[in-house]
PDB file of C-alpha atoms in Angstrom:
ATOM      1  CA  HIS A   7     111.771  59.852  72.375  1.00  0.00           C
ATOM      2  CA  VAL A   8     115.434  60.804  72.493  1.00  0.00           C
ATOM      3  CA  GLN A   9     116.570  64.272  71.511  1.00  0.00           C
ATOM      4  CA  LEU A  10     119.790  66.229  71.662  1.00  0.00           C
ATOM      5  CA  VAL A  11     119.340  69.903  71.036  1.00  0.00           C
ATOM      6  CA  GLU A  12     122.302  72.213  70.629  1.00  0.00           C
ATOM      7  CA  SER A  13     122.360  75.932  71.022  1.00  0.00           C
ATOM      8  CA  GLY A  14     124.832  78.764  71.400  1.00  0.00           C
ATOM      9  CA  GLY A  15     126.345  78.797  67.996  1.00  0.00           C
ATOM     10  CA  GLY A  16     126.742  81.986  66.044  1.00  0.00           C
ATOM     11  CA  SER A  17     129.228  84.401  64.513  1.00  0.00           C
ATOM     12  CA  VAL A  18     132.328  85.671  66.357  1.00  0.00           C
ATOM     13  CA  GLN A  19     135.481  87.520  65.668  1.00  0.00           C
ATOM     14  CA  ALA A  20     138.815  85.625  65.846  1.00  0.00           C
ATOM     15  CA  GLY A  21     139.968  85.563  69.428  1.00  0.00           C
ATOM     16  CA  GLY A  22     136.550  85.567  70.802  1.00  0.00           C
ATOM     17  CA  SER A  23     134.594  82.999  72.781  1.00  0.00           C
ATOM     18  CA  LEU A  24     131.335  81.044  72.526  1.00  0.00           C
ATOM     19  CA  ARG A  25     129.615  78.601  74.768  1.00  0.00           C
ATOM     20  CA  LEU A  26     127.716  75.862  73.105  1.00  0.00           C
ATOM     21  CA  SER A  27     124.972  73.860  75.019  1.00  0.00           C
ATOM     22  CA  CYS A  28     123.369  70.600  74.381  1.00  0.00           C
ATOM     23  CA  THR A  29     120.139  69.712  76.193  1.00  0.00           C
ATOM     24  CA  ALA A  30     119.230  66.013  76.278  1.00  0.00           C
ATOM     25  CA  SER A  31     115.712  64.576  76.601  1.00  0.00           C
ATOM     26  CA  GLY A  32     114.881  60.872  76.827  1.00  0.00           C
ATOM     27  CA  LEU A  33     118.420  60.081  78.049  1.00  0.00           C
ATOM     28  CA  THR A  34     120.989  61.505  80.402  1.00  0.00           C
ATOM     29  CA  PHE A  35     124.782  61.686  80.289  1.00  0.00           C
ATOM     30  CA  ALA A  36     124.941  59.309  83.329  1.00  0.00           C
ATOM     31  CA  THR A  37     124.197  56.407  80.994  1.00  0.00           C
ATOM     32  CA  TYR A  38     125.967  57.705  77.978  1.00  0.00           C
ATOM     33  CA  ALA A  39     129.198  59.540  77.361  1.00  0.00           C
ATOM     34  CA  GLY A  40     128.921  62.945  75.869  1.00  0.00           C
ATOM     35  CA  ALA A  41     130.812  64.380  72.978  1.00  0.00           C
ATOM     36  CA  TRP A  42     131.127  67.339  70.723  1.00  0.00           C
ATOM     37  CA  PHE A  43     131.990  66.874  67.067  1.00  0.00           C
ATOM     38  CA  ARG A  44     132.439  69.398  64.301  1.00  0.00           C
ATOM     39  CA  GLN A  45     132.249  69.242  60.419  1.00  0.00           C
ATOM     40  CA  THR A  46     132.925  71.411  57.483  1.00  0.00           C
ATOM     41  CA  PRO A  47     131.809  70.838  54.077  1.00  0.00           C
ATOM     42  CA  GLY A  48     133.790  68.192  52.311  1.00  0.00           C
ATOM     43  CA  LYS A  49     135.546  66.971  55.460  1.00  0.00           C
ATOM     44  CA  ASP A  50     134.998  64.080  57.851  1.00  0.00           C
ATOM     45  CA  ARG A  51     133.370  64.777  61.115  1.00  0.00           C
ATOM     46  CA  GLU A  52     135.974  65.570  63.827  1.00  0.00           C
ATOM     47  CA  GLY A  53     135.794  64.668  67.475  1.00  0.00           C
ATOM     48  CA  VAL A  54     136.477  67.881  69.408  1.00  0.00           C
ATOM     49  CA  ALA A  55     135.828  66.861  73.014  1.00  0.00           C
ATOM     50  CA  ALA A  56     134.341  64.092  75.055  1.00  0.00           C
ATOM     51  CA  ILE A  57     133.378  63.346  78.599  1.00  0.00           C
ATOM     52  CA  GLU A  58     133.001  59.804  79.987  1.00  0.00           C
ATOM     53  CA  MET A  59     130.352  58.729  82.327  1.00  0.00           C
ATOM     54  CA  ASP A  60     132.777  59.072  85.203  1.00  0.00           C
ATOM     55  CA  GLY A  61     133.779  62.547  84.183  1.00  0.00           C
ATOM     56  CA  THR A  62     137.053  61.738  82.386  1.00  0.00           C
ATOM     57  CA  LEU A  63     137.812  64.293  79.619  1.00  0.00           C
ATOM     58  CA  HIS A  64     139.214  63.906  76.160  1.00  0.00           C
ATOM     59  CA  TYR A  65     140.151  66.465  73.749  1.00  0.00           C
ATOM     60  CA  GLY A  66     141.077  66.510  70.033  1.00  0.00           C
ATOM     61  CA  TYR A  67     144.580  67.420  69.118  1.00  0.00           C
ATOM     62  CA  SER A  68     143.499  70.554  67.201  1.00  0.00           C
ATOM     63  CA  ILE A  69     141.917  72.087  70.299  1.00  0.00           C
ATOM     64  CA  GLU A  70     145.254  72.855  72.016  1.00  0.00           C
ATOM     65  CA  GLY A  71     143.738  73.706  75.393  1.00  0.00           C
ATOM     66  CA  ARG A  72     141.247  76.317  74.124  1.00  0.00           C
ATOM     67  CA  PHE A  73     138.080  74.363  74.603  1.00  0.00           C
ATOM     68  CA  THR A  74     136.497  72.846  77.793  1.00  0.00           C
ATOM     69  CA  ILE A  75     133.780  70.281  77.790  1.00  0.00           C
ATOM     70  CA  SER A  76     131.555  70.094  80.924  1.00  0.00           C
ATOM     71  CA  GLN A  77     128.071  68.882  81.993  1.00  0.00           C
ATOM     72  CA  ASP A  78     125.614  69.916  84.616  1.00  0.00           C
ATOM     73  CA  GLY A  79     125.016  68.057  87.850  1.00  0.00           C
ATOM     74  CA  ALA A  80     121.813  66.540  86.561  1.00  0.00           C
ATOM     75  CA  LYS A  81     123.746  65.314  83.503  1.00  0.00           C
ATOM     76  CA  GLN A  82     121.006  66.548  81.344  1.00  0.00           C
ATOM     77  CA  ASN A  83     123.032  69.239  79.697  1.00  0.00           C
ATOM     78  CA  LEU A  84     126.448  69.199  77.948  1.00  0.00           C
ATOM     79  CA  TYR A  85     128.519  72.307  77.381  1.00  0.00           C
ATOM     80  CA  LEU A  86     131.410  73.369  75.134  1.00  0.00           C
ATOM     81  CA  GLN A  87     133.318  76.540  76.310  1.00  0.00           C
ATOM     82  CA  MET A  88     135.293  77.794  73.288  1.00  0.00           C
ATOM     83  CA  ASN A  89     137.832  80.403  73.793  1.00  0.00           C
ATOM     84  CA  ALA A  90     140.514  82.013  71.480  1.00  0.00           C
ATOM     85  CA  LEU A  91     138.423  80.967  68.470  1.00  0.00           C
ATOM     86  CA  GLN A  92     140.192  80.862  65.126  1.00  0.00           C
ATOM     87  CA  ALA A  93     138.920  81.018  61.566  1.00  0.00           C
ATOM     88  CA  GLU A  94     139.793  77.157  61.416  1.00  0.00           C
ATOM     89  CA  ASP A  95     137.216  76.561  64.110  1.00  0.00           C
ATOM     90  CA  THR A  96     134.408  77.556  61.802  1.00  0.00           C
ATOM     91  CA  ALA A  97     132.233  74.512  61.335  1.00  0.00           C
ATOM     92  CA  MET A  98     128.883  72.933  62.263  1.00  0.00           C
ATOM     93  CA  TYR A  99     129.107  71.671  65.784  1.00  0.00           C
ATOM     94  CA  TYR A 100     127.258  68.571  66.817  1.00  0.00           C
ATOM     95  CA  CYS A 101     126.428  66.981  70.208  1.00  0.00           C
ATOM     96  CA  ALA A 102     126.465  63.257  70.498  1.00  0.00           C
ATOM     97  CA  ALA A 103     125.768  60.519  73.094  1.00  0.00           C
ATOM     98  CA  LEU A 104     128.459  57.917  72.825  1.00  0.00           C
ATOM     99  CA  TYR A 105     128.191  54.357  74.094  1.00  0.00           C
ATOM    100  CA  ASP A 106     131.412  54.045  76.210  1.00  0.00           C
ATOM    101  CA  ARG A 107     134.953  55.355  77.026  1.00  0.00           C
ATOM    102  CA  ARG A 108     136.436  53.586  73.957  1.00  0.00           C
ATOM    103  CA  ASP A 109     134.278  55.775  71.747  1.00  0.00           C
ATOM    104  CA  CYS A 110     135.384  58.911  73.658  1.00  0.00           C
ATOM    105  CA  TYR A 111     139.081  57.999  73.017  1.00  0.00           C
ATOM    106  CA  ALA A 112     138.537  56.888  69.534  1.00  0.00           C
ATOM    107  CA  ALA A 113     136.600  59.994  68.529  1.00  0.00           C
ATOM    108  CA  THR A 114     139.090  62.535  69.813  1.00  0.00           C
ATOM    109  CA  ARG A 115     141.913  60.586  68.116  1.00  0.00           C
ATOM    110  CA  GLY A 116     140.454  60.911  64.675  1.00  0.00           C
ATOM    111  CA  HIS A 117     138.764  57.600  64.298  1.00  0.00           C
ATOM    112  CA  ALA A 118     135.177  57.155  63.195  1.00  0.00           C
ATOM    113  CA  VAL A 119     132.709  56.157  65.883  1.00  0.00           C
ATOM    114  CA  THR A 120     129.067  55.090  65.902  1.00  0.00           C
ATOM    115  CA  ALA A 121     127.249  57.483  68.158  1.00  0.00           C
ATOM    116  CA  ALA A 122     124.046  56.370  69.878  1.00  0.00           C
ATOM    117  CA  TYR A 123     122.374  59.673  69.115  1.00  0.00           C
ATOM    118  CA  TRP A 124     123.188  62.904  67.393  1.00  0.00           C
ATOM    119  CA  GLY A 125     121.915  66.433  67.652  1.00  0.00           C
ATOM    120  CA  GLN A 126     121.034  68.453  64.718  1.00  0.00           C
ATOM    121  CA  GLY A 127     124.059  70.764  64.986  1.00  0.00           C
ATOM    122  CA  THR A 128     124.685  74.532  65.549  1.00  0.00           C
ATOM    123  CA  GLN A 129     126.807  76.592  63.311  1.00  0.00           C
ATOM    124  CA  VAL A 130     129.883  78.444  64.492  1.00  0.00           C
ATOM    125  CA  THR A 131     131.562  81.097  62.270  1.00  0.00           C
ATOM    126  CA  VAL A 132     134.693  82.788  63.176  1.00  0.00           C
ATOM    127  CA  SER A 133     135.845  85.686  61.066  1.00  0.00           C
TER     128      SER A 133
END
């Protein structure tokens, strides 16, 4: 049974930081690419950051160097370090397992992708 469970969301003031975590069970990020998406009501889901199976990183245009995606050595956990948070970063953040590098690129370039698995999301609110 595959599960992706996000944690680390919460409320923070503008300029602050949060670190999101995603723990995978039933799969590892050695066999799937990992990604973070975010979504606000009425808008499409946006690819924030992705990491290919070989460690190549991709970031969405709106991130502007403020976020960092990483994973642990066991490739069981995915992280998103978010710094200099702005009100526009307020959203539900989702962890996803993607099939390949093409999905990593497409997701962070604003194209819709079909993820293999999704987490349930964690809310980030910046005020």
